[in-house]
XYZ file of C-alpha atoms in Angstrom:
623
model
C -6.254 -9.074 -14.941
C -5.065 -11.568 -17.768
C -5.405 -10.299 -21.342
C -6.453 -13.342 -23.524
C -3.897 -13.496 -26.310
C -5.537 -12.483 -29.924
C -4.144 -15.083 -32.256
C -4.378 -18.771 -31.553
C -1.709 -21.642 -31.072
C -0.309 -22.349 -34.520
C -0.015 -20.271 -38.000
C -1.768 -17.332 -36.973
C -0.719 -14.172 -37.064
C 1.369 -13.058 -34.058
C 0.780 -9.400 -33.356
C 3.668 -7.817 -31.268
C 3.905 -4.177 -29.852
C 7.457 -2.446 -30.361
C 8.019 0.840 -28.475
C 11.339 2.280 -28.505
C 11.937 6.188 -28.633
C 14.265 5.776 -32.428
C 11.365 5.865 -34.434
C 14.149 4.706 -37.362
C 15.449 2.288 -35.574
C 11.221 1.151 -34.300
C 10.501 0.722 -38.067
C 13.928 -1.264 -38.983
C 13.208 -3.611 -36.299
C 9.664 -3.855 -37.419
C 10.485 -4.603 -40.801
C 13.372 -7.348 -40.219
C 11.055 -8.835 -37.931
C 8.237 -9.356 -40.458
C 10.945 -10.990 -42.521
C 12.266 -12.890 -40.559
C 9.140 -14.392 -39.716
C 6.093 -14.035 -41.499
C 3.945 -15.085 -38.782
C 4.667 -11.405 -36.916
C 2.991 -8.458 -37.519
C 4.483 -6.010 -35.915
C 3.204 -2.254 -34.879
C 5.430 0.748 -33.525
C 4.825 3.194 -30.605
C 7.403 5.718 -29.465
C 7.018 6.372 -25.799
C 5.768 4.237 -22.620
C 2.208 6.087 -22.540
C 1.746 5.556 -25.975
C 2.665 1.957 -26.042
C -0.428 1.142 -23.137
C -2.502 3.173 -24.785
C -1.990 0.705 -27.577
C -1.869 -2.292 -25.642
C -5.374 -1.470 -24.031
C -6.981 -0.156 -27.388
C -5.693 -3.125 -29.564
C -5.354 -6.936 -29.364
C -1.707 -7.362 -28.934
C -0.227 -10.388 -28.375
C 3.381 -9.582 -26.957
C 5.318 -6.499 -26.153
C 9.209 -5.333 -27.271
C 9.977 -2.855 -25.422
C 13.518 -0.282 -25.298
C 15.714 -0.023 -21.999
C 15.976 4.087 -22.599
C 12.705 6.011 -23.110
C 11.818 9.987 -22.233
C 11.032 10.282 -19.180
C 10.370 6.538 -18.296
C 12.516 3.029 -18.740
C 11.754 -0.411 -19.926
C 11.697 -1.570 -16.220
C 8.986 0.810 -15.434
C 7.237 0.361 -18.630
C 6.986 -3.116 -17.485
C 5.755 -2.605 -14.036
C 2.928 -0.689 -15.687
C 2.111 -3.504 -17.960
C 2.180 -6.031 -15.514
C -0.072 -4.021 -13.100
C -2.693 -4.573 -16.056
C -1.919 -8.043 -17.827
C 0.498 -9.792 -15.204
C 1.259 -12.967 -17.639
C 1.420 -11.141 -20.629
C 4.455 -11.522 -22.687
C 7.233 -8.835 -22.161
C 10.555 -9.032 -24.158
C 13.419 -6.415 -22.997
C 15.564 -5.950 -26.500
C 18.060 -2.658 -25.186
C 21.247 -1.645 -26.305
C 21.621 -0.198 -22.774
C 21.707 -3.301 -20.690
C 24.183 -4.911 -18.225
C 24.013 -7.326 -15.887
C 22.249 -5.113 -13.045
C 19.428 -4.124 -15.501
C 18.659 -7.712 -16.498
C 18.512 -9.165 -13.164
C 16.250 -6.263 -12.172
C 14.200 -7.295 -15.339
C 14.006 -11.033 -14.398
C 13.263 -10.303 -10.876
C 10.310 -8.179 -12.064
C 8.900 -10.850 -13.744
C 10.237 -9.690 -17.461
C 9.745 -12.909 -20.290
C 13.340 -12.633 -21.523
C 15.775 -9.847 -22.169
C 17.826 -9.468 -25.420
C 20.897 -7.336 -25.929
C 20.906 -5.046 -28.853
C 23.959 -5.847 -31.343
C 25.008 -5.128 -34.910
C 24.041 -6.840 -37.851
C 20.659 -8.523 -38.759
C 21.345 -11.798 -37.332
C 19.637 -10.115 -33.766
C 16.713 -9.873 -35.816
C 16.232 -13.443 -35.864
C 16.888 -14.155 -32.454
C 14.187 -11.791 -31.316
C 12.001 -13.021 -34.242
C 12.961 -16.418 -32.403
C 12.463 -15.411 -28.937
C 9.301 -13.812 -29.827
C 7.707 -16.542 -31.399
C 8.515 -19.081 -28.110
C 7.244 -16.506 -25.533
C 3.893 -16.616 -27.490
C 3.838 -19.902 -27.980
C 4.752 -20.548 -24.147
C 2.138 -18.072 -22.960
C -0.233 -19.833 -25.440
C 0.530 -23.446 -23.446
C 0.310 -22.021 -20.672
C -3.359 -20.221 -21.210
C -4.607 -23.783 -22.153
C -2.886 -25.542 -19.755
C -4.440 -23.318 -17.405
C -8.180 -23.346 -18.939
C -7.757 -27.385 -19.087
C -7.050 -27.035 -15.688
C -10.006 -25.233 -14.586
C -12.268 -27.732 -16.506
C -10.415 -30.682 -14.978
C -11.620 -29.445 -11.489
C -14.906 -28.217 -12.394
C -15.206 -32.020 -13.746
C -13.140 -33.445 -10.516
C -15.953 -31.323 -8.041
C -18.958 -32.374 -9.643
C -17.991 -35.992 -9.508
C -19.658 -38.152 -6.827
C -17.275 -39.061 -3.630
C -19.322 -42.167 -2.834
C -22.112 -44.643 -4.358
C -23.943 -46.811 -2.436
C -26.790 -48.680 -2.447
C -28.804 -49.576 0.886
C -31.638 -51.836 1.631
C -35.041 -49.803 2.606
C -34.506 -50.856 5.984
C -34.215 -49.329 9.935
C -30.720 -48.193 9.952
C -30.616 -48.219 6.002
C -27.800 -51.532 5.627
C -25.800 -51.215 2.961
C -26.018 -53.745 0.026
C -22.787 -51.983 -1.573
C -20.387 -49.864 -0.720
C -17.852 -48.000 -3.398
C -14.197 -47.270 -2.521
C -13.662 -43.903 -0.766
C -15.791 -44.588 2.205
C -13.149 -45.121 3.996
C -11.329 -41.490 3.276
C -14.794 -40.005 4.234
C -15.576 -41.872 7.690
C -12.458 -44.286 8.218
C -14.579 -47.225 8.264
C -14.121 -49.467 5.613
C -16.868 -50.259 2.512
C -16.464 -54.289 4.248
C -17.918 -53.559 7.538
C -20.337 -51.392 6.203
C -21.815 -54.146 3.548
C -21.187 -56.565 6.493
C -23.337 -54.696 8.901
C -20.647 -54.644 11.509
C -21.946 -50.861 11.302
C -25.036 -49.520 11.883
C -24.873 -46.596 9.464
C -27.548 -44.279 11.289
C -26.960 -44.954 14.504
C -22.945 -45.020 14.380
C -21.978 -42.891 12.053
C -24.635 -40.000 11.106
C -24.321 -37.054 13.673
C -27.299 -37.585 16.393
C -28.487 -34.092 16.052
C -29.102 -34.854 11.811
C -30.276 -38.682 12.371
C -34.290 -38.246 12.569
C -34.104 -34.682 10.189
C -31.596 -37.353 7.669
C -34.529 -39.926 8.060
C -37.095 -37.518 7.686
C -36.386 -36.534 4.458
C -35.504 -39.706 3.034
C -38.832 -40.905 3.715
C -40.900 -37.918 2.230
C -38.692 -38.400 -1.096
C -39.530 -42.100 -1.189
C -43.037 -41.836 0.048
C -43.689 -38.970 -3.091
C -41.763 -41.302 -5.377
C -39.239 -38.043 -6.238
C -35.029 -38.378 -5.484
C -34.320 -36.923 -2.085
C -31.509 -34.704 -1.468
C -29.660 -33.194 2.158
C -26.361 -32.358 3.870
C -26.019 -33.552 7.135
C -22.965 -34.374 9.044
C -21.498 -37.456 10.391
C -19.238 -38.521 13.045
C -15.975 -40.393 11.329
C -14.276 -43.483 13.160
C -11.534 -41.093 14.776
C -14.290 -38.480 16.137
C -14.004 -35.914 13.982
C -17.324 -34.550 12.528
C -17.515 -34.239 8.588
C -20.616 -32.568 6.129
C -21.901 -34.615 3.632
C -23.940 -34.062 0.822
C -26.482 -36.987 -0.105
C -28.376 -37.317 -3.674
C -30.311 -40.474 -4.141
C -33.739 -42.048 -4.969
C -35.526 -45.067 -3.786
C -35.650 -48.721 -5.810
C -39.120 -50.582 -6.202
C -39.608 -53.565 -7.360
C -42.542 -55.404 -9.378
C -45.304 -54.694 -7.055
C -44.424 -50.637 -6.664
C -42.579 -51.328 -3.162
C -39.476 -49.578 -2.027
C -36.860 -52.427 -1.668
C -33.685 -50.087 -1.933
C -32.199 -46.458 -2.031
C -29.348 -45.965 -4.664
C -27.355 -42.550 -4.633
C -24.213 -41.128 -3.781
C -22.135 -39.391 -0.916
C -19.776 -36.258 -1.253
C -17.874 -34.517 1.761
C -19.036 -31.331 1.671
C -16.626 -30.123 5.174
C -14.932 -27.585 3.268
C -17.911 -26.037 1.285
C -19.483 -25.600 4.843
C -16.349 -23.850 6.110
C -16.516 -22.013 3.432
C -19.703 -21.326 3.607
C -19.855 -19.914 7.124
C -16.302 -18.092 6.484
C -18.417 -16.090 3.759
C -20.660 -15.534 6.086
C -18.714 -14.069 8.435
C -16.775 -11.859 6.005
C -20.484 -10.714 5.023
C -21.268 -9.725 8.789
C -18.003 -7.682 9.115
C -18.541 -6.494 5.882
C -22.032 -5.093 7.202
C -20.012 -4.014 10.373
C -17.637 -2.147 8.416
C -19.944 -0.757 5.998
C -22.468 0.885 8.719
C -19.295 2.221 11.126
C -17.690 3.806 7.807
C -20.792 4.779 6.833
C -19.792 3.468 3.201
C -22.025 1.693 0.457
C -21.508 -0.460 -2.549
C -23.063 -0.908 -5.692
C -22.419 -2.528 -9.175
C -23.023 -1.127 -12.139
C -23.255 -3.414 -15.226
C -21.944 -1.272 -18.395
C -23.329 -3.320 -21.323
C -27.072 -3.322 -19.500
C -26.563 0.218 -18.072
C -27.923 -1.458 -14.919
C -26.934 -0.616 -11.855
C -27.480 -3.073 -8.405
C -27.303 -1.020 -4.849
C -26.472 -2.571 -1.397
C -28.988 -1.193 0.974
C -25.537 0.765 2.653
C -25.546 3.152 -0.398
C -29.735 4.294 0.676
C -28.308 4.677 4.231
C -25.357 6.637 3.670
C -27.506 8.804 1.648
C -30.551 8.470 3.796
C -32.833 7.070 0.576
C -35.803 4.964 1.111
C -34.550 1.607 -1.101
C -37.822 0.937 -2.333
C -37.618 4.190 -4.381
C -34.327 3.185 -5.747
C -33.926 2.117 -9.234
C -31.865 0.135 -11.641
C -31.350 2.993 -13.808
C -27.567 4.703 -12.820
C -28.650 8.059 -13.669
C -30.937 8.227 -10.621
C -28.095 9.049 -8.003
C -26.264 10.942 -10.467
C -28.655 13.794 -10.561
C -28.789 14.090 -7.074
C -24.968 15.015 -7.640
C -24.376 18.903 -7.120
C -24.630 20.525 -10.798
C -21.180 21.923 -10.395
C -19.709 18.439 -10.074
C -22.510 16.249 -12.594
C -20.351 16.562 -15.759
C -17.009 15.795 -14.000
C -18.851 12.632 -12.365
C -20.373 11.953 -15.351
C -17.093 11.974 -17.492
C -14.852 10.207 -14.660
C -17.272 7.288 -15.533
C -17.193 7.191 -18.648
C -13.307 7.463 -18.670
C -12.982 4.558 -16.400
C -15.245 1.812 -18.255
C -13.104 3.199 -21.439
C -9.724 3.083 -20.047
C -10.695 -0.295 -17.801
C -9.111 1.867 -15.111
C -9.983 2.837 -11.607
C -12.374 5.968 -10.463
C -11.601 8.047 -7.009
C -13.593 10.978 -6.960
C -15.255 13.544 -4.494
C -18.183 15.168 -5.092
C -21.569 16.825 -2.666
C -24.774 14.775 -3.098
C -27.986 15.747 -2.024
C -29.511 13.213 0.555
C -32.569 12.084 1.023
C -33.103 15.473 4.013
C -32.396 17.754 0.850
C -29.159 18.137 2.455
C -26.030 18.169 0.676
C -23.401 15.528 2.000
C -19.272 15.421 0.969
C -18.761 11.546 -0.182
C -16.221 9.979 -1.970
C -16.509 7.756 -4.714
C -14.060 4.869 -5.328
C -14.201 2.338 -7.960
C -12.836 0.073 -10.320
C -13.438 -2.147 -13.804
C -14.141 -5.827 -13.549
C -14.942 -8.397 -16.500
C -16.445 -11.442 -15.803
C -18.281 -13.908 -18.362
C -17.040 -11.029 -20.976
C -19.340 -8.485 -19.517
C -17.624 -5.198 -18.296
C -19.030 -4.048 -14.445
C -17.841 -0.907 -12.729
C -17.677 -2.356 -8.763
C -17.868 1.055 -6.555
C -18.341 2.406 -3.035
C -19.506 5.530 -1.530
C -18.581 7.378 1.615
C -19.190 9.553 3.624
C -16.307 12.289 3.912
C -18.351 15.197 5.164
C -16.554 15.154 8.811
C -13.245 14.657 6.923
C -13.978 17.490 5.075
C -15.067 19.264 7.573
C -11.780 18.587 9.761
C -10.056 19.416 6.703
C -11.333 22.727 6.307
C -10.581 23.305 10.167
C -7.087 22.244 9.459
C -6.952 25.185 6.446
C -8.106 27.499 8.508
C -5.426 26.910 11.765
C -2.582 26.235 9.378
C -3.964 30.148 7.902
C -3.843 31.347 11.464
C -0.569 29.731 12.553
C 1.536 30.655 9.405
C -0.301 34.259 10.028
C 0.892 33.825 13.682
C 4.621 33.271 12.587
C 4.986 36.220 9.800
C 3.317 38.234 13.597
C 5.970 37.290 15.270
C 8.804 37.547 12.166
C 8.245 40.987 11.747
C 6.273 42.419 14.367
C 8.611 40.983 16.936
C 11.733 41.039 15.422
C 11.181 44.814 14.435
C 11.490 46.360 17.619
C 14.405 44.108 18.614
C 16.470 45.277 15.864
C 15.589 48.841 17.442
C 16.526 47.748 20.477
C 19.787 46.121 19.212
C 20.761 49.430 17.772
C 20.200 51.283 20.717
C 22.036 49.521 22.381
C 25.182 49.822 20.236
C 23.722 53.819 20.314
C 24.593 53.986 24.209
C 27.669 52.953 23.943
C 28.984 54.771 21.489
C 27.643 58.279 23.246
C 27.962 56.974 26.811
C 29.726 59.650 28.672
C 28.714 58.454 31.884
C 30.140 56.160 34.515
C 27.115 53.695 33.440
C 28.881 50.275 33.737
C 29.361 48.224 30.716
C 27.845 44.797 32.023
C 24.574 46.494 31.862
C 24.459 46.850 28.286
C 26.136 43.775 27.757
C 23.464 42.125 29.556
C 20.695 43.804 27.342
C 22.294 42.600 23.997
C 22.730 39.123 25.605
C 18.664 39.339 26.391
C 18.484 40.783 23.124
C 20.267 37.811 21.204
C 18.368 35.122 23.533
C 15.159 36.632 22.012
C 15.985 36.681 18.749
C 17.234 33.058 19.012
C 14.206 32.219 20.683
C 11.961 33.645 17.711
C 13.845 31.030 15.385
C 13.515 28.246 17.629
C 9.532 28.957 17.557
C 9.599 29.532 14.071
C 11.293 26.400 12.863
C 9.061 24.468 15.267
C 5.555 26.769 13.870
C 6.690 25.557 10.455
C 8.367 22.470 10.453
C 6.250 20.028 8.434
C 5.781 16.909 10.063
C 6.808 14.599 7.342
C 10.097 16.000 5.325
C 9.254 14.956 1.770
C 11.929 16.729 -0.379
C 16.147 15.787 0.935
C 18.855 16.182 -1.244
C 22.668 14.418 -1.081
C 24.547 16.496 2.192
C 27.996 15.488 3.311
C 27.535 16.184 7.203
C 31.053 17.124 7.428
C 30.527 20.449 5.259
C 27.134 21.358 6.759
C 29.087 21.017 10.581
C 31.619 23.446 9.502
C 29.478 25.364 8.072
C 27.239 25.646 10.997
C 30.561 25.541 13.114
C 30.991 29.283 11.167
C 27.817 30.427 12.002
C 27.980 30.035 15.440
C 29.385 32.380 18.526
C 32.289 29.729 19.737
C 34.593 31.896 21.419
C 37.578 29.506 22.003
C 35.721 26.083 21.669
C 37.119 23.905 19.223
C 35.593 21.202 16.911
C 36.574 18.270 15.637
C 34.854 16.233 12.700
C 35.396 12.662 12.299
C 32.896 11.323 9.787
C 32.805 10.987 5.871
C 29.362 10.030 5.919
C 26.738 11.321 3.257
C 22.915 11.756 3.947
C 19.992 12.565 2.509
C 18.501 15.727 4.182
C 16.547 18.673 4.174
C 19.967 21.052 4.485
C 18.652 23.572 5.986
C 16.637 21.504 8.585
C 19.983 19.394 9.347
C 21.329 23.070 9.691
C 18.915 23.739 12.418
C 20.139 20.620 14.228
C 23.969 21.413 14.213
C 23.267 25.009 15.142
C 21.322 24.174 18.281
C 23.622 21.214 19.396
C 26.734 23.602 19.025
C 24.944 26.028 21.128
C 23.866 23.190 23.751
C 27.813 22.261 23.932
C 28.895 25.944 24.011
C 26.476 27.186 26.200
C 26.553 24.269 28.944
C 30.386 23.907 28.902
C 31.295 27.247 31.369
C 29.898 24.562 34.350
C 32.928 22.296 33.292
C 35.781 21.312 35.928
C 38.358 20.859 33.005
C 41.817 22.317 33.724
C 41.975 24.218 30.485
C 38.489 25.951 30.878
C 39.137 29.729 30.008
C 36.790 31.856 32.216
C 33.491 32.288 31.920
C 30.964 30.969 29.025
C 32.578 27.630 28.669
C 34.981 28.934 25.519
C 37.110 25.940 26.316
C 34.577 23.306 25.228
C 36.074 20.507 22.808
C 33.270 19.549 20.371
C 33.262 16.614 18.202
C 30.672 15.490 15.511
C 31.251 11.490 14.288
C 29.462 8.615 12.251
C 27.920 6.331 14.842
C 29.929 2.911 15.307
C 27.273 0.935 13.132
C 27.145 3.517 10.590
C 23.536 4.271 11.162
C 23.924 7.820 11.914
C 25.865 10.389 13.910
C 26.237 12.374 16.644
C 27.611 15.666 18.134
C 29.445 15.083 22.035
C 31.372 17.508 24.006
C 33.827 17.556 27.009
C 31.789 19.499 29.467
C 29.865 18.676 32.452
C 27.045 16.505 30.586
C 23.288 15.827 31.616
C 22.071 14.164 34.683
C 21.068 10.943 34.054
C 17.694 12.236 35.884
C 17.323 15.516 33.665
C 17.648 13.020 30.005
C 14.306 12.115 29.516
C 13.281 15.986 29.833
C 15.973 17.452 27.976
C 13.505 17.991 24.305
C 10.888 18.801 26.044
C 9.970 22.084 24.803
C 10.680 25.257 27.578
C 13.640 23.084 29.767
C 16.787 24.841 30.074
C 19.315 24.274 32.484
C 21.357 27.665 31.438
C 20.565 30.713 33.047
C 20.685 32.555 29.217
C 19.173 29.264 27.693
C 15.605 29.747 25.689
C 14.638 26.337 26.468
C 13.588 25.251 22.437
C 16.925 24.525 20.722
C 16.867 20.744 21.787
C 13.068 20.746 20.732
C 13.788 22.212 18.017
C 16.358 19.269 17.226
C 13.940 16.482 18.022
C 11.082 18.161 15.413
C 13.694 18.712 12.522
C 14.369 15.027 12.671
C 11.340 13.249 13.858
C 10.545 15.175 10.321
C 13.146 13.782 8.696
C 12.029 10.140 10.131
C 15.274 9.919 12.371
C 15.360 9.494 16.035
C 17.720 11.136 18.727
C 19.139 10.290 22.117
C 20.863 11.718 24.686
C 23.982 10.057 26.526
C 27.257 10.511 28.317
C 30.239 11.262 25.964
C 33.622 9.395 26.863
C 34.732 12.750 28.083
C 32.096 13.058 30.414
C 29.840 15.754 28.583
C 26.641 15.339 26.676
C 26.462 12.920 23.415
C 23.419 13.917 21.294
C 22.691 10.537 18.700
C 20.654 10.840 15.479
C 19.845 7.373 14.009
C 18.776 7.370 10.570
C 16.690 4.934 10.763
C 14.930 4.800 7.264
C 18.412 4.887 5.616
């Protein structure tokens, strides 16, 4: 949308918007300005929001604007403005520039950018600057508008004149340059009759229909007028438009036709390309079960396509001009926030997205939603809308309430109901062996708290998969390095070691990338006892040598050990939720990995580490 400057090219008044946060320094600048040149008139605003509120309230005819603002910038102050007046003019005057921020300007499409100094010689340069961007915006509005006329003039000029004989074949008398760009045969052999014009060069199928009307105009004594198409000297086949009237002489006879030729080829693409748009449009409208209307503010008129009656099942010969006759089908609760979402968006010029139940033409009340936004043409204000129908979406949505309710009720089931009588069990276990007086071995109670621990792990693993969003929205800076360790910490290792060669910093969910470390330490430690490695140190693989690293191209990292690796066969399987190749393994921790960063928008791989063991890869690929 292009806001038409208030003042006019010359001595008028030049009103300019200044918003800077120093209301002090706002009114200095303001002042110097106005002295500087006496054709400014300059008015203050002290935040971003403020200074569009202005700009849409009052005729303003170029914007100042401050680098530093509360909770906004110049840059985005700009974006905002050019959203609503792209060509307006928008000076950048900052004492908190550099070189970064004014190529960012430029490159957003800023009109010039000004460093605050000291002193009130600044004050004339922006006075200066000021003045040109106007007067440049100015030129280029007319330039523009003289533009527009110039074509309207160019289109409604004739392509062709001619004038023919009132013969068979219609023989032209004369011939005007241009013929020649319309049929590549020349206005000579035309006037020469080395061309037959009907027979040779007007499309066979439009010949007699051409004819036809020709001779009804003449025979009624009125100007005829047709499009028809003809076939040009390299075969190609080009619309014309024809407007002309027949010539009598003394005794009332027809003797000639005079009138003139336009090519019309692109119209008639155009034509049927609107058409076609129209169709789908019709298509799309009737499988999104979506209507259209357009409601004229200053009239308080309101046109319907016949989609709107469908969607709401309305007869459309009971439909009415008048826009309150939909809005009181609206459900009461909703009528006043429909009603002043309207009237907010023809005052604001903004755009309209509500939701709202409607009762149909059944007495049934159907979910739609309501999009729209503010046009002006001709200097009239129109609010162009559609309507749709969102009951199934709601519907799905409330079915998606309800099974999130159940899941997350689901995981605080198995959180405490599950993990309560594990911690009994836990206990009793260290219980027995503490008043053990038997000859009971050991192992067996070793082997309960191992069962015991592989349930409690698994009970995370479903956990972080029950509640892992699928789209991670919220990351914060995390040098991998200190979350491995960390992890590293956290995890039982026995005598594995680890080894961290990376600097890199990510943005993560922490306690997500957490998740992933823990789970790929615990792959490493747990599949390393079926090494072959010299050094291996009985049983549990505590001899493993884990290593975490930045991938060669630096697009993310990965976690390999040194023990007997993954069949090339079993790869493809390994995330799959439930596959475990360890006889103590619960089967989710690699699942678990590929959720937390399929989450995080990252992918993951499994390959064969230069020691021979398993190399998990993340790629970050966003990043």
């Amino acid at each position: 949308m292009a806001r038409p400057l208030s003042a006019t090219h010359g001595d008028e008044t030049i009103r300019v918007l200044h918003v800077d946060d120093d209301p002090g320094l706002s009114d200095v600048t303001a002042e110097f300005l106005e002295r500087e040149n006496d054709r400014l008139e300059v008015v203050t605003e002290t935040s971003a929001t403020e200074g569009l509120e202005r700009l849409e309230a009052t005729d303003i005819d170029c914007v100042v604007s401050d680098y530093q603002m509360p909770g906004t910038n110049g840059l985005e102050f700009l974006d905002e403005v050019r959203d609503r007046f792209p060509d307006f003019p928008f000076l950048l005057f900052t004492g908190k520039g550099s070189e970064e921020i004014a190529s960012e300007a430029i490159t957003r499409g800023v009109t010039d950018y000004l460093q605050k100094g000291t002193g009130t010689d600044q004050y004339a340069v922006l006075a200066n600057r000021i003045e040109r961007a106007y007067e440049e915006s100015t030129a280029k509005q007319t330039l523009e508008q003289r533009e527009r006329q110039l074509s309207t003039l160019i289109s409604n000029l004739p392509g062709v004149v001619y004038r023919s004989y009132h013969e068979p074949g219609w023989p032209k008398e004369f011939v005007s340059e241009g013929f020649a760009d319309l049929a590549g045969y020349t206005s000579a052999e035309l006037e020469r009759g080395e061309i037959d014009y009907k027979s040779e060069i007007v499309h066979p199928e439009d010949a007699d229909r051409l004819a036809e009307a020709v001779d009804e105009a003449v025979a009624a004594g009125e100007p005829f007028e047709v499009t028809y198409r003809i076939v040009s000297r390299d075969g190609a086949v080009r619309w014309l438009w024809e407007r002309g009237r027949g010539i009598e002489n003394g005794d009332d006879d027809t003797v000639a036709l005079e009138g003139f030729l336009t090519d019309v080829t692109e119209q008639k693409k155009r034509e049927r390309e609107l058409t076609e748009v129209k169709q789908r449009l019709e298509l799309a409208l009737e499988a999104t079960d979506t209507g259209v209307w357009e409601w004229d503010y200053e009239a308080d008129e309101i046109t319907r396509h016949r989609s709107v009656y469908e969607v709401l099942d309305l007869d459309p010969d009971e439909g009415t001009i008048d826009p309150g006759h939909l809005l009181d089908r609206i459900h009461p609760d909703y009528q006043d926030a429909a009603r002043e979402a309207y009237e907010r968006t023809f005052e604001e010029r903004s755009s309209l997205r509500t939701e709202y139940p409607i009762l149909t033409g059944t007495d049934e009340w159907l979910w739609v939603r309501e999009q729209a936004r503010v046009e002006k043409r001709g200097g009239v204000r129109r609010l162009i809308g559609a309507i749709t129908d969102v009951s199934e979406f709601k519907e799905r949505e409330r079915r998606l309430e309800r099974q999130n309710e159940r899941l997350e009720e689901f995981a605080g089931i198995v959180s405490h109901d599950l993990r309560n009588p594990l911690t009994v069990a836990e206990l009793q276990v260290d219980l027995a062996r503490q008043n053990c007086e038997c000859g009971t071995p050991e192992q067996h109670l070793d082997d309960a708290t191992a069962a015991l621990h592989r349930a409690d792990e698994l009970i995370d693993n479903l956990m972080t998969i029950a509640r892992q969003e699928e789209t991670i929205t919220e990351t914060e800076a995390v040098v991998l390095a200190d979350v491995a360790a960390e992890c590293w910490r956290h995890v039982e290792t026995g005598d594995a070691t680890l080894s961290i060669e990376s600097d890199m910093t990510l943005q993560a969910d922490r306690p997500g990338l957490k998740r992933v470390f823990e789970n790929l330490f615990g792959n490493s430690i747990q599949h390393g006892s079926t090494g072959d490695r010299p050094d291996e140190e009985g049983e549990g693989g505590s001899a493993v040598r884990v290593r975490v690293g930045t991938l060669e191209d630096a697009t993310g990292f990965y976690v390999a050990d040194d023990g007997p690796g993954i069949p090339p066969e079993d790869q493809d399987m390994v995330f799959d939720p439930g596959i475990s190749t360890a006889e103590d393994g619960t089967g989710y921790g690699l699942n678990v990995v590929e959720e937390v960063a399929r989450a995080h928008g990252w992918s993951v791989d499994v390959t064969r580490s230069e020691d021979g063991g398993a190399r998990f890869e993340i790629r970050i690929e966003d990043e």
